[in-house]
Amino acid sequence: MDNDFSLVTAHLWRAASGHHEAMDPSSAPMVTGPRVVLPSAFDVTGLASAAVAVATQAAADLLADRQATSTRAVSVDSRHACAAFQPEAWFTPQGWTVPPIWDPLSGNYRTVDGWIRLHTNYAAHRTAVERTLDARDRDGVAAAVANQRSIDAESAVIEAGGAAAAMATRSAWLVSHAGIATATAPAFDITERPMITPARWATARPEAPFSGRRVLDLTRVLAGPTCTKFLAAYGADVLRIDPPGFEEVAALLPETTQGKRTAALDLTATSDRGVFEELVVQADVIVIGLRADALARLGYGATELKAVNPDLIIASLDAYGRVGPWRHRRGFDSLVQMSCGIAASGTAAPIPLPVQTLDDGTGWLLAAAITRILTRQLTESITATITTSLIATANLLYEVTELAGERVLALPRGRRHRGRRYIRRKRRCCGTIWPGQSQSRTPSGATRPGHPITRIRPRNLAA
């Protein structure tokens, strides 16, 4: 039973290192605050607090190695960590209005035998739903799926290029082909390789852990941007690259672009491919948040990227993992919750997690994994390819919930909500709370505010 976060923190540290490394208890981060902040049947507070602690500890260790000093103490307040898992709720726009996060057609719908969730925040996915169901509004969609089986409606939308998930119980998921393929896969698959040349930044003595490191960000909402936002907040030079004309979810732009520069590249155009390869040569890390085969189909799979830059850290994440029949399936946090049993925990109707736990947990833990490999580049001349997924984080959530035990999850309701009241007070007084952790004498914060995705020619950013 874990009443003080220590078991969960140690478990996530091992997971983010590919189970290659245990956390040294003498240098473990300190996690304080209420044991339950976000009410849930799952240990969301434990996973959020430990993920933030693990990423921050990894950054502190890297900074110590780069400065040739002892590691600075790391502390995390569970209320701050839980705020960091819902950042879109805690910023206040000045001079503009936040648009709705969810498209009107996104959401849960009753079917003849259960429930289905549709994700239509991107225009192409909405079009797929409209075309498949011959409906343009929620009432029309509800009527169209009401007499269908959940799995039939899911399959039709998926085949049309959309994003959907039928609600399944945990037991049903674990005996499905997709569930069997991912149930025992490591949360982080880390394939190490020796560096061709020593880390070119080994002699620097920076003020921040990632100062001088260049990161290419090819991710979408919300796990990937969470990872790269952490790297940017602690000094990395992050360049987000999107296809020309791509429209990110507008309400989340303050979070998905915070601390980063943005640019557009058409990787089917010869000239832009040359620019991209030039950027890859100069990068230390590339973070890819696309379906498993997306870049490979453009000629930029892991093998091709390593040929361009042999020492590059290649970090990839997707929804349903890199193995099994769903490895190429479109997916998002809310859909994975429906697929793997989280939304079906104990009730007839779907009950989501209180925050986008799978997205944020994946982002923070991927940042930790990248940071550990950066440290090993410095100390051992080792680099790596890292893969993870939202379904892997869902499996971790089940694991940490079991570690927490019933006593933690059964805390009185008043204690559960105390942390939320604290967050609201801090927001009124202090504005945005992020990243949700502290390193002794090590300030963090994005040097560039969130902004619309601009169409800068990245050729100007490669120098």
GROMACS .gro file of C-alpha atoms in nm:
model
  463
    1MET     CA    1   0.000   0.000   0.000
    2ASP     CA    2   0.136   0.343  -0.101
    3ASN     CA    3   0.024   0.634   0.115
    4ASP     CA    4   0.325   0.858   0.046
    5PHE     CA    5   0.377   0.825  -0.331
    6SER     CA    6   0.713   0.647  -0.293
    7LEU     CA    7   0.612   0.313  -0.445
    8VAL     CA    8   0.443   0.478  -0.743
    9THR     CA    9   0.742   0.709  -0.801
   10ALA     CA   10   0.987   0.419  -0.795
   11HIS     CA   11   0.762   0.215  -1.026
   12LEU     CA   12   0.737   0.492  -1.285
   13TRP     CA   13   1.111   0.559  -1.272
   14ARG     CA   14   1.178   0.196  -1.362
   15ALA     CA   15   0.916   0.209  -1.636
   16ALA     CA   16   1.059   0.526  -1.794
   17SER     CA   17   1.406   0.369  -1.802
   18GLY     CA   18   1.275   0.062  -1.983
   19HIS     CA   19   1.306  -0.131  -1.655
   20HIS     CA   20   1.685  -0.101  -1.686
   21GLU     CA   21   1.736   0.118  -1.382
   22ALA     CA   22   1.595   0.140  -1.029
   23MET     CA   23   1.565   0.472  -0.849
   24ASP     CA   24   1.825   0.538  -0.579
   25PRO     CA   25   1.619   0.589  -0.260
   26SER     CA   26   1.879   0.832  -0.125
   27SER     CA   27   1.822   1.073  -0.416
   28ALA     CA   28   1.452   1.014  -0.479
   29PRO     CA   29   1.233   1.323  -0.522
   30MET     CA   30   1.012   1.433  -0.235
   31VAL     CA   31   0.638   1.431  -0.309
   32THR     CA   32   0.418   1.614  -0.061
   33GLY     CA   33   0.057   1.726  -0.041
   34PRO     CA   34  -0.273   1.536  -0.025
   35ARG     CA   35  -0.256   1.174  -0.133
   36VAL     CA   36  -0.576   1.215  -0.334
   37VAL     CA   37  -0.645   1.539  -0.517
   38LEU     CA   38  -0.840   1.421  -0.822
   39PRO     CA   39  -1.133   1.190  -0.737
   40SER     CA   40  -1.132   0.871  -0.939
   41ALA     CA   41  -1.159   0.495  -0.915
   42PHE     CA   42  -0.795   0.502  -1.030
   43ASP     CA   43  -0.486   0.649  -0.864
   44VAL     CA   44  -0.476   0.951  -1.093
   45THR     CA   45  -0.320   1.167  -0.822
   46GLY     CA   46  -0.044   0.912  -0.767
   47LEU     CA   47   0.038   0.878  -1.134
   48ALA     CA   48   0.032   1.256  -1.191
   49SER     CA   49   0.248   1.335  -0.890
   50ALA     CA   50   0.498   1.057  -0.958
   51ALA     CA   51   0.524   1.134  -1.331
   52VAL     CA   52   0.602   1.499  -1.261
   53ALA     CA   53   0.851   1.393  -0.993
   54VAL     CA   54   1.025   1.141  -1.219
   55ALA     CA   55   1.065   1.388  -1.507
   56THR     CA   56   1.193   1.661  -1.278
   57GLN     CA   57   1.436   1.427  -1.102
   58ALA     CA   58   1.572   1.319  -1.439
   59ALA     CA   59   1.622   1.684  -1.536
   60ALA     CA   60   1.797   1.756  -1.206
   61ASP     CA   61   2.031   1.460  -1.257
   62LEU     CA   62   2.116   1.577  -1.610
   63LEU     CA   63   2.187   1.930  -1.489
   64ALA     CA   64   2.415   1.796  -1.216
   65ASP     CA   65   2.614   1.594  -1.468
   66ARG     CA   66   2.639   1.887  -1.707
   67GLN     CA   67   2.754   2.121  -1.430
   68ALA     CA   68   2.973   1.858  -1.259
   69THR     CA   69   2.795   1.923  -0.929
   70SER     CA   70   2.577   1.725  -0.691
   71THR     CA   71   2.212   1.677  -0.780
   72ARG     CA   72   1.984   1.945  -0.643
   73ALA     CA   73   1.689   1.845  -0.425
   74VAL     CA   74   1.361   1.795  -0.610
   75SER     CA   75   1.021   1.840  -0.448
   76VAL     CA   76   0.672   1.807  -0.593
   77ASP     CA   77   0.341   1.909  -0.439
   78SER     CA   78   0.064   1.674  -0.545
   79ARG     CA   79  -0.174   1.969  -0.590
   80HIS     CA   80   0.067   2.140  -0.829
   81ALA     CA   81   0.124   1.813  -1.017
   82CYS     CA   82  -0.248   1.761  -1.063
   83ALA     CA   83  -0.277   2.118  -1.189
   84ALA     CA   84  -0.005   2.038  -1.440
   85PHE     CA   85  -0.226   1.752  -1.564
   86GLN     CA   86  -0.505   1.995  -1.651
   87PRO     CA   87  -0.315   2.303  -1.773
   88GLU     CA   88  -0.585   2.409  -2.017
   89ALA     CA   89  -0.815   2.474  -1.719
   90TRP     CA   90  -0.581   2.711  -1.537
   91PHE     CA   91  -0.476   2.982  -1.779
   92THR     CA   92  -0.671   3.305  -1.817
   93PRO     CA   93  -0.680   3.456  -2.169
   94GLN     CA   94  -0.618   3.827  -2.197
   95GLY     CA   95  -0.796   4.005  -2.481
   96TRP     CA   96  -0.941   3.692  -2.637
   97THR     CA   97  -1.187   3.413  -2.562
   98VAL     CA   98  -1.094   3.048  -2.541
   99PRO     CA   99  -1.290   2.852  -2.803
  100PRO     CA  100  -1.454   2.522  -2.703
  101ILE     CA  101  -1.206   2.239  -2.660
  102TRP     CA  102  -1.447   1.980  -2.800
  103ASP     CA  103  -1.613   1.978  -3.140
  104PRO     CA  104  -1.994   1.953  -3.107
  105LEU     CA  105  -1.998   1.598  -3.247
  106SER     CA  106  -1.729   1.468  -3.010
  107GLY     CA  107  -1.861   1.265  -2.721
  108ASN     CA  108  -2.032   0.948  -2.604
  109TYR     CA  109  -2.335   0.798  -2.777
  110ARG     CA  110  -2.569   0.515  -2.676
  111THR     CA  111  -2.580   0.220  -2.914
  112VAL     CA  112  -2.806  -0.082  -2.922
  113ASP     CA  113  -2.565  -0.281  -2.705
  114GLY     CA  114  -2.357  -0.021  -2.519
  115TRP     CA  115  -2.167   0.299  -2.588
  116ILE     CA  116  -1.937   0.448  -2.848
  117ARG     CA  117  -1.719   0.759  -2.831
  118LEU     CA  118  -1.645   0.972  -3.135
  119HIS     CA  119  -1.352   1.213  -3.159
  120THR     CA  120  -1.411   1.487  -3.416
  121ASN     CA  121  -1.184   1.771  -3.307
  122TYR     CA  122  -0.993   1.751  -3.635
  123ALA     CA  123  -1.183   1.840  -3.952
  124ALA     CA  124  -1.093   1.519  -4.135
  125HIS     CA  125  -1.224   1.306  -3.848
  126ARG     CA  126  -1.549   1.502  -3.832
  127THR     CA  127  -1.594   1.461  -4.206
  128ALA     CA  128  -1.549   1.085  -4.170
  129VAL     CA  129  -1.825   1.071  -3.908
  130GLU     CA  130  -2.061   1.289  -4.112
  131ARG     CA  131  -2.007   1.083  -4.427
  132THR     CA  132  -2.032   0.745  -4.253
  133LEU     CA  133  -2.339   0.822  -4.043
  134ASP     CA  134  -2.504   1.069  -4.282
  135ALA     CA  135  -2.547   1.313  -3.992
  136ARG     CA  136  -2.443   1.672  -3.929
  137ASP     CA  137  -2.540   1.733  -3.564
  138ARG     CA  138  -2.550   1.545  -3.233
  139ASP     CA  139  -2.914   1.447  -3.267
  140GLY     CA  140  -2.848   1.304  -3.609
  141VAL     CA  141  -2.543   1.113  -3.491
  142ALA     CA  142  -2.731   0.980  -3.187
  143ALA     CA  143  -3.013   0.857  -3.407
  144ALA     CA  144  -2.772   0.699  -3.656
  145VAL     CA  145  -2.587   0.488  -3.395
  146ALA     CA  146  -2.881   0.410  -3.169
  147ASN     CA  147  -2.973   0.094  -3.362
  148GLN     CA  148  -2.617  -0.016  -3.437
  149ARG     CA  149  -2.388  -0.237  -3.237
  150SER     CA  150  -2.101  -0.041  -3.088
  151ILE     CA  151  -1.837  -0.246  -3.268
  152ASP     CA  152  -2.013  -0.200  -3.604
  153ALA     CA  153  -2.033   0.178  -3.565
  154GLU     CA  154  -1.670   0.188  -3.450
  155SER     CA  155  -1.551  -0.016  -3.748
  156ALA     CA  156  -1.743   0.197  -3.997
  157VAL     CA  157  -1.599   0.524  -3.866
  158ILE     CA  158  -1.246   0.382  -3.845
  159GLU     CA  159  -1.261   0.247  -4.200
  160ALA     CA  160  -1.374   0.590  -4.322
  161GLY     CA  161  -1.062   0.750  -4.171
  162GLY     CA  162  -1.224   0.869  -3.849
  163ALA     CA  163  -1.152   0.819  -3.479
  164ALA     CA  164  -1.389   0.620  -3.260
  165ALA     CA  165  -1.391   0.366  -2.980
  166ALA     CA  166  -1.657   0.130  -2.850
  167MET     CA  167  -1.667   0.102  -2.473
  168ALA     CA  168  -1.526  -0.230  -2.354
  169THR     CA  169  -1.478  -0.377  -2.009
  170ARG     CA  170  -1.128  -0.447  -1.887
  171SER     CA  171  -1.182  -0.821  -1.910
  172ALA     CA  172  -1.309  -0.793  -2.267
  173TRP     CA  173  -1.012  -0.579  -2.367
  174LEU     CA  174  -0.758  -0.818  -2.218
  175VAL     CA  175  -0.888  -1.111  -2.426
  176SER     CA  176  -0.910  -0.909  -2.749
  177HIS     CA  177  -0.628  -0.935  -3.004
  178ALA     CA  178  -0.528  -0.571  -2.945
  179GLY     CA  179  -0.540  -0.615  -2.568
  180ILE     CA  180  -0.335  -0.933  -2.571
  181ALA     CA  181  -0.071  -0.769  -2.791
  182THR     CA  182  -0.019  -0.475  -2.555
  183ALA     CA  183  -0.095  -0.610  -2.207
  184THR     CA  184   0.257  -0.731  -2.134
  185ALA     CA  185   0.454  -0.494  -2.357
  186PRO     CA  186   0.693  -0.263  -2.170
  187ALA     CA  187   0.562   0.086  -2.108
  188PHE     CA  188   0.880   0.217  -2.271
  189ASP     CA  189   1.064   0.016  -2.533
  190ILE     CA  190   1.417   0.158  -2.531
  191THR     CA  191   1.668   0.032  -2.786
  192GLU     CA  192   2.016   0.160  -2.706
  193ARG     CA  193   2.307   0.201  -2.945
  194PRO     CA  194   2.657   0.349  -2.911
  195MET     CA  195   2.709   0.702  -3.031
  196ILE     CA  196   2.925   0.757  -3.336
  197THR     CA  197   3.076   1.074  -3.191
  198PRO     CA  198   3.088   1.192  -2.828
  199ALA     CA  199   2.815   1.429  -2.718
  200ARG     CA  200   2.904   1.762  -2.878
  201TRP     CA  201   2.767   1.947  -2.578
  202ALA     CA  202   2.962   1.755  -2.312
  203THR     CA  203   3.185   2.046  -2.208
  204ALA     CA  204   2.908   2.305  -2.167
  205ARG     CA  205   2.816   2.431  -1.818
  206PRO     CA  206   2.457   2.545  -1.864
  207GLU     CA  207   2.212   2.722  -1.636
  208ALA     CA  208   1.925   2.487  -1.735
  209PRO     CA  209   1.923   2.110  -1.797
  210PHE     CA  210   1.848   2.123  -2.170
  211SER     CA  211   2.024   2.446  -2.264
  212GLY     CA  212   2.163   2.423  -2.615
  213ARG     CA  213   1.978   2.101  -2.702
  214ARG     CA  214   1.774   2.109  -3.021
  215VAL     CA  215   1.445   1.922  -3.035
  216LEU     CA  216   1.224   1.861  -3.338
  217ASP     CA  217   0.858   1.830  -3.237
  218LEU     CA  218   0.636   1.634  -3.476
  219THR     CA  219   0.347   1.578  -3.236
  220ARG     CA  220  -0.024   1.649  -3.193
  221VAL     CA  221  -0.249   1.696  -2.893
  222LEU     CA  222  -0.173   1.629  -2.622
  223ALA     CA  223   0.090   1.382  -2.503
  224GLY     CA  224   0.371   1.485  -2.739
  225PRO     CA  225   0.331   1.860  -2.684
  226THR     CA  226   0.332   1.798  -2.307
  227CYS     CA  227   0.668   1.623  -2.340
  228THR     CA  228   0.826   1.892  -2.557
  229LYS     CA  229   0.680   2.170  -2.342
  230PHE     CA  230   0.872   2.027  -2.048
  231LEU     CA  231   1.193   2.017  -2.249
  232ALA     CA  232   1.138   2.378  -2.363
  233ALA     CA  233   1.063   2.495  -2.009
  234TYR     CA  234   1.403   2.369  -1.896
  235GLY     CA  235   1.601   2.524  -2.176
  236ALA     CA  236   1.565   2.319  -2.495
  237ASP     CA  237   1.533   2.489  -2.833
  238VAL     CA  238   1.213   2.324  -2.960
  239LEU     CA  239   1.088   2.358  -3.317
  240ARG     CA  240   0.742   2.225  -3.388
  241ILE     CA  241   0.687   2.118  -3.750
  242ASP     CA  242   0.345   2.074  -3.910
  243PRO     CA  243   0.225   2.019  -4.266
  244PRO     CA  244   0.120   2.338  -4.449
  245GLY     CA  245  -0.238   2.425  -4.362
  246PHE     CA  246  -0.260   2.199  -4.057
  247GLU     CA  247  -0.500   2.333  -3.794
  248GLU     CA  248  -0.433   2.232  -3.434
  249VAL     CA  249  -0.712   2.236  -3.176
  250ALA     CA  250  -0.738   2.612  -3.121
  251ALA     CA  251  -0.828   2.601  -2.752
  252LEU     CA  252  -0.510   2.409  -2.676
  253LEU     CA  253  -0.263   2.625  -2.868
  254PRO     CA  254  -0.147   2.804  -2.549
  255GLU     CA  255  -0.033   2.463  -2.422
  256THR     CA  256   0.080   2.288  -2.740
  257THR     CA  257   0.301   2.575  -2.860
  258GLN     CA  258   0.429   2.711  -2.528
  259GLY     CA  259   0.805   2.766  -2.530
  260LYS     CA  260   0.843   2.661  -2.894
  261ARG     CA  261   0.898   2.796  -3.240
  262THR     CA  262   0.669   2.663  -3.511
  263ALA     CA  263   0.709   2.606  -3.881
  264ALA     CA  264   0.550   2.430  -4.177
  265LEU     CA  265   0.709   2.168  -4.404
  266ASP     CA  266   0.562   1.956  -4.679
  267LEU     CA  267   0.755   1.630  -4.655
  268THR     CA  268   0.629   1.522  -4.995
  269ALA     CA  269   0.808   1.817  -5.160
  270THR     CA  270   1.175   1.772  -5.254
  271SER     CA  271   1.283   2.116  -5.132
  272ASP     CA  272   1.113   2.077  -4.794
  273ARG     CA  273   1.257   1.729  -4.751
  274GLY     CA  274   1.602   1.878  -4.788
  275VAL     CA  275   1.525   2.136  -4.520
  276PHE     CA  276   1.387   1.867  -4.290
  277GLU     CA  277   1.696   1.652  -4.328
  278GLU     CA  278   1.915   1.952  -4.252
  279LEU     CA  279   1.718   2.006  -3.933
  280VAL     CA  280   1.751   1.638  -3.840
  281VAL     CA  281   2.129   1.658  -3.880
  282GLN     CA  282   2.142   1.943  -3.631
  283ALA     CA  283   1.891   1.801  -3.383
  284ASP     CA  284   1.967   1.614  -3.062
  285VAL     CA  285   1.615   1.475  -3.019
  286ILE     CA  286   1.314   1.417  -3.242
  287VAL     CA  287   0.975   1.353  -3.080
  288ILE     CA  288   0.716   1.193  -3.307
  289GLY     CA  289   0.350   1.175  -3.209
  290LEU     CA  290   0.208   1.023  -3.526
  291ARG     CA  291   0.072   0.681  -3.611
  292ALA     CA  292   0.339   0.413  -3.625
  293ASP     CA  293   0.374   0.411  -4.003
  294ALA     CA  294   0.316   0.779  -4.080
  295LEU     CA  295   0.677   0.898  -4.118
  296ALA     CA  296   0.796   0.564  -4.254
  297ARG     CA  297   0.555   0.602  -4.546
  298LEU     CA  298   0.728   0.932  -4.622
  299GLY     CA  299   1.070   0.768  -4.611
  300TYR     CA  300   1.158   0.881  -4.258
  301GLY     CA  301   1.127   0.575  -4.041
  302ALA     CA  302   1.372   0.515  -3.757
  303THR     CA  303   1.626   0.352  -3.988
  304GLU     CA  304   1.626   0.647  -4.228
  305LEU     CA  305   1.645   0.903  -3.947
  306LYS     CA  306   1.946   0.724  -3.796
  307ALA     CA  307   2.113   0.726  -4.137
  308VAL     CA  308   2.076   1.106  -4.148
  309ASN     CA  309   2.188   1.155  -3.786
  310PRO     CA  310   2.332   0.839  -3.621
  311ASP     CA  311   2.337   0.991  -3.272
  312LEU     CA  312   1.980   1.124  -3.278
  313ILE     CA  313   1.748   1.030  -2.992
  314ILE     CA  314   1.429   0.915  -3.165
  315ALA     CA  315   1.126   0.922  -2.933
  316SER     CA  316   0.792   0.805  -3.069
  317LEU     CA  317   0.447   0.776  -2.918
  318ASP     CA  318   0.109   0.669  -3.050
  319ALA     CA  319  -0.228   0.559  -2.917
  320TYR     CA  320  -0.240   0.180  -2.923
  321GLY     CA  321   0.124   0.075  -2.933
  322ARG     CA  322   0.364  -0.050  -3.200
  323VAL     CA  323   0.253  -0.414  -3.189
  324GLY     CA  324  -0.077  -0.587  -3.254
  325PRO     CA  325  -0.364  -0.527  -3.494
  326TRP     CA  326  -0.430  -0.169  -3.378
  327ARG     CA  327  -0.075  -0.040  -3.422
  328HIS     CA  328  -0.183   0.191  -3.706
  329ARG     CA  329  -0.517   0.296  -3.555
  330ARG     CA  330  -0.599   0.660  -3.488
  331GLY     CA  331  -0.655   0.723  -3.121
  332PHE     CA  332  -0.672   0.981  -2.846
  333ASP     CA  333  -0.677   0.974  -2.467
  334SER     CA  334  -1.057   0.960  -2.439
  335LEU     CA  335  -1.078   0.681  -2.697
  336VAL     CA  336  -0.812   0.466  -2.532
  337GLN     CA  337  -1.001   0.502  -2.202
  338MET     CA  338  -1.308   0.358  -2.376
  339SER     CA  339  -1.120   0.074  -2.546
  340CYS     CA  340  -0.918  -0.062  -2.253
  341GLY     CA  341  -1.180  -0.066  -1.977
  342ILE     CA  342  -1.107   0.254  -1.788
  343ALA     CA  343  -1.434   0.423  -1.889
  344ALA     CA  344  -1.632   0.110  -1.804
  345SER     CA  345  -1.508   0.076  -1.448
  346GLY     CA  346  -1.808  -0.031  -1.246
  347THR     CA  347  -2.089   0.148  -1.429
  348ALA     CA  348  -2.319   0.106  -1.728
  349ALA     CA  349  -2.242   0.452  -1.871
  350PRO     CA  350  -1.888   0.573  -1.950
  351ILE     CA  351  -1.706   0.751  -1.669
  352PRO     CA  352  -1.391   0.929  -1.788
  353LEU     CA  353  -1.087   1.004  -1.578
  354PRO     CA  354  -1.100   1.350  -1.416
  355VAL     CA  355  -0.817   1.479  -1.639
  356GLN     CA  356  -0.646   1.367  -1.959
  357THR     CA  357  -0.432   1.131  -1.754
  358LEU     CA  358  -0.308   0.914  -2.039
  359ASP     CA  359  -0.200   1.212  -2.249
  360ASP     CA  360  -0.028   1.400  -1.969
  361GLY     CA  361   0.118   1.091  -1.807
  362THR     CA  362   0.267   0.977  -2.137
  363GLY     CA  363   0.409   1.324  -2.202
  364TRP     CA  364   0.578   1.365  -1.865
  365LEU     CA  365   0.716   1.011  -1.861
  366LEU     CA  366   0.844   1.036  -2.218
  367ALA     CA  367   1.024   1.355  -2.116
  368ALA     CA  368   1.184   1.157  -1.832
  369ALA     CA  369   1.291   0.878  -2.068
  370ILE     CA  370   1.445   1.125  -2.313
  371THR     CA  371   1.625   1.301  -2.030
  372ARG     CA  372   1.773   0.977  -1.899
  373ILE     CA  373   1.912   0.901  -2.245
  374LEU     CA  374   2.056   1.252  -2.274
  375THR     CA  375   2.234   1.186  -1.945
  376ARG     CA  376   2.370   0.859  -2.081
  377GLN     CA  377   2.487   1.036  -2.396
  378LEU     CA  378   2.690   1.257  -2.167
  379THR     CA  379   2.823   0.989  -1.933
  380GLU     CA  380   2.837   0.671  -2.144
  381SER     CA  381   2.815   0.781  -2.512
  382ILE     CA  382   2.488   0.587  -2.543
  383THR     CA  383   2.191   0.705  -2.749
  384ALA     CA  384   1.858   0.531  -2.812
  385THR     CA  385   1.528   0.489  -2.988
  386ILE     CA  386   1.233   0.517  -2.748
  387THR     CA  387   0.874   0.412  -2.812
  388THR     CA  388   0.569   0.439  -2.589
  389SER     CA  389   0.194   0.481  -2.621
  390LEU     CA  390  -0.124   0.591  -2.449
  391ILE     CA  391  -0.225   0.228  -2.397
  392ALA     CA  392   0.108   0.170  -2.219
  393THR     CA  393   0.026   0.453  -1.979
  394ALA     CA  394  -0.321   0.307  -1.929
  395ASN     CA  395  -0.156  -0.019  -1.824
  396LEU     CA  396   0.068   0.178  -1.588
  397LEU     CA  397  -0.239   0.345  -1.438
  398TYR     CA  398  -0.385   0.004  -1.357
  399GLU     CA  399  -0.053  -0.097  -1.202
  400VAL     CA  400  -0.013   0.211  -0.982
  401THR     CA  401  -0.377   0.186  -0.873
  402GLU     CA  402  -0.304  -0.165  -0.748
  403LEU     CA  403   0.007  -0.035  -0.571
  404ALA     CA  404  -0.196   0.240  -0.403
  405GLY     CA  405  -0.441   0.002  -0.245
  406GLU     CA  406  -0.802   0.049  -0.142
  407ARG     CA  407  -0.718   0.268   0.156
  408VAL     CA  408  -0.585   0.548  -0.064
  409LEU     CA  409  -0.874   0.531  -0.310
  410ALA     CA  410  -1.127   0.524  -0.025
  411LEU     CA  411  -1.019   0.852   0.132
  412PRO     CA  412  -1.316   1.068   0.243
  413ARG     CA  413  -1.464   1.290  -0.025
  414GLY     CA  414  -1.370   1.607   0.164
  415ARG     CA  415  -1.001   1.514   0.149
  416ARG     CA  416  -1.029   1.431  -0.218
  417HIS     CA  417  -1.156   1.777  -0.307
  418ARG     CA  418  -0.929   1.977  -0.077
  419GLY     CA  419  -0.656   1.978  -0.341
  420ARG     CA  420  -0.890   2.119  -0.607
  421ARG     CA  421  -0.987   2.409  -0.380
  422TYR     CA  422  -0.618   2.479  -0.320
  423ILE     CA  423  -0.550   2.487  -0.695
  424ARG     CA  424  -0.835   2.733  -0.750
  425ARG     CA  425  -0.699   2.964  -0.478
  426LYS     CA  426  -0.349   2.952  -0.623
  427ARG     CA  427  -0.482   3.029  -0.971
  428ARG     CA  428  -0.661   3.341  -0.847
  429CYS     CA  429  -0.349   3.460  -0.672
  430CYS     CA  430  -0.069   3.349  -0.901
  431GLY     CA  431  -0.202   3.268  -1.246
  432THR     CA  432  -0.084   2.958  -1.426
  433ILE     CA  433   0.078   2.683  -1.220
  434TRP     CA  434   0.331   2.496  -1.437
  435PRO     CA  435   0.537   2.281  -1.456
  436GLY     CA  436   0.419   2.182  -1.106
  437GLN     CA  437   0.753   2.104  -0.947
  438SER     CA  438   1.063   2.272  -0.819
  439GLN     CA  439   1.435   2.215  -0.824
  440SER     CA  440   1.629   2.392  -0.555
  441ARG     CA  441   1.772   2.715  -0.705
  442THR     CA  442   1.673   2.603  -1.057
  443PRO     CA  443   1.401   2.824  -1.207
  444SER     CA  444   1.198   2.687  -1.495
  445GLY     CA  445   0.962   2.846  -1.739
  446ALA     CA  446   0.896   2.878  -2.108
  447THR     CA  447   1.082   3.163  -2.275
  448ARG     CA  448   0.819   3.178  -2.550
  449PRO     CA  449   0.446   3.203  -2.473
  450GLY     CA  450   0.191   2.986  -2.647
  451HIS     CA  451   0.082   3.121  -2.984
  452PRO     CA  452  -0.098   3.032  -3.308
  453ILE     CA  453   0.093   2.798  -3.539
  454THR     CA  454   0.287   3.028  -3.767
  455ARG     CA  455   0.411   2.949  -4.116
  456ILE     CA  456   0.778   3.034  -4.074
  457ARG     CA  457   1.019   2.884  -4.325
  458PRO     CA  458   1.229   2.651  -4.109
  459ARG     CA  459   1.529   2.713  -4.335
  460ASN     CA  460   1.580   3.028  -4.129
  461LEU     CA  461   1.581   2.829  -3.807
  462ALA     CA  462   1.843   2.572  -3.899
  463ALA     CA  463   2.143   2.801  -3.852
   0.00000   0.00000   0.00000
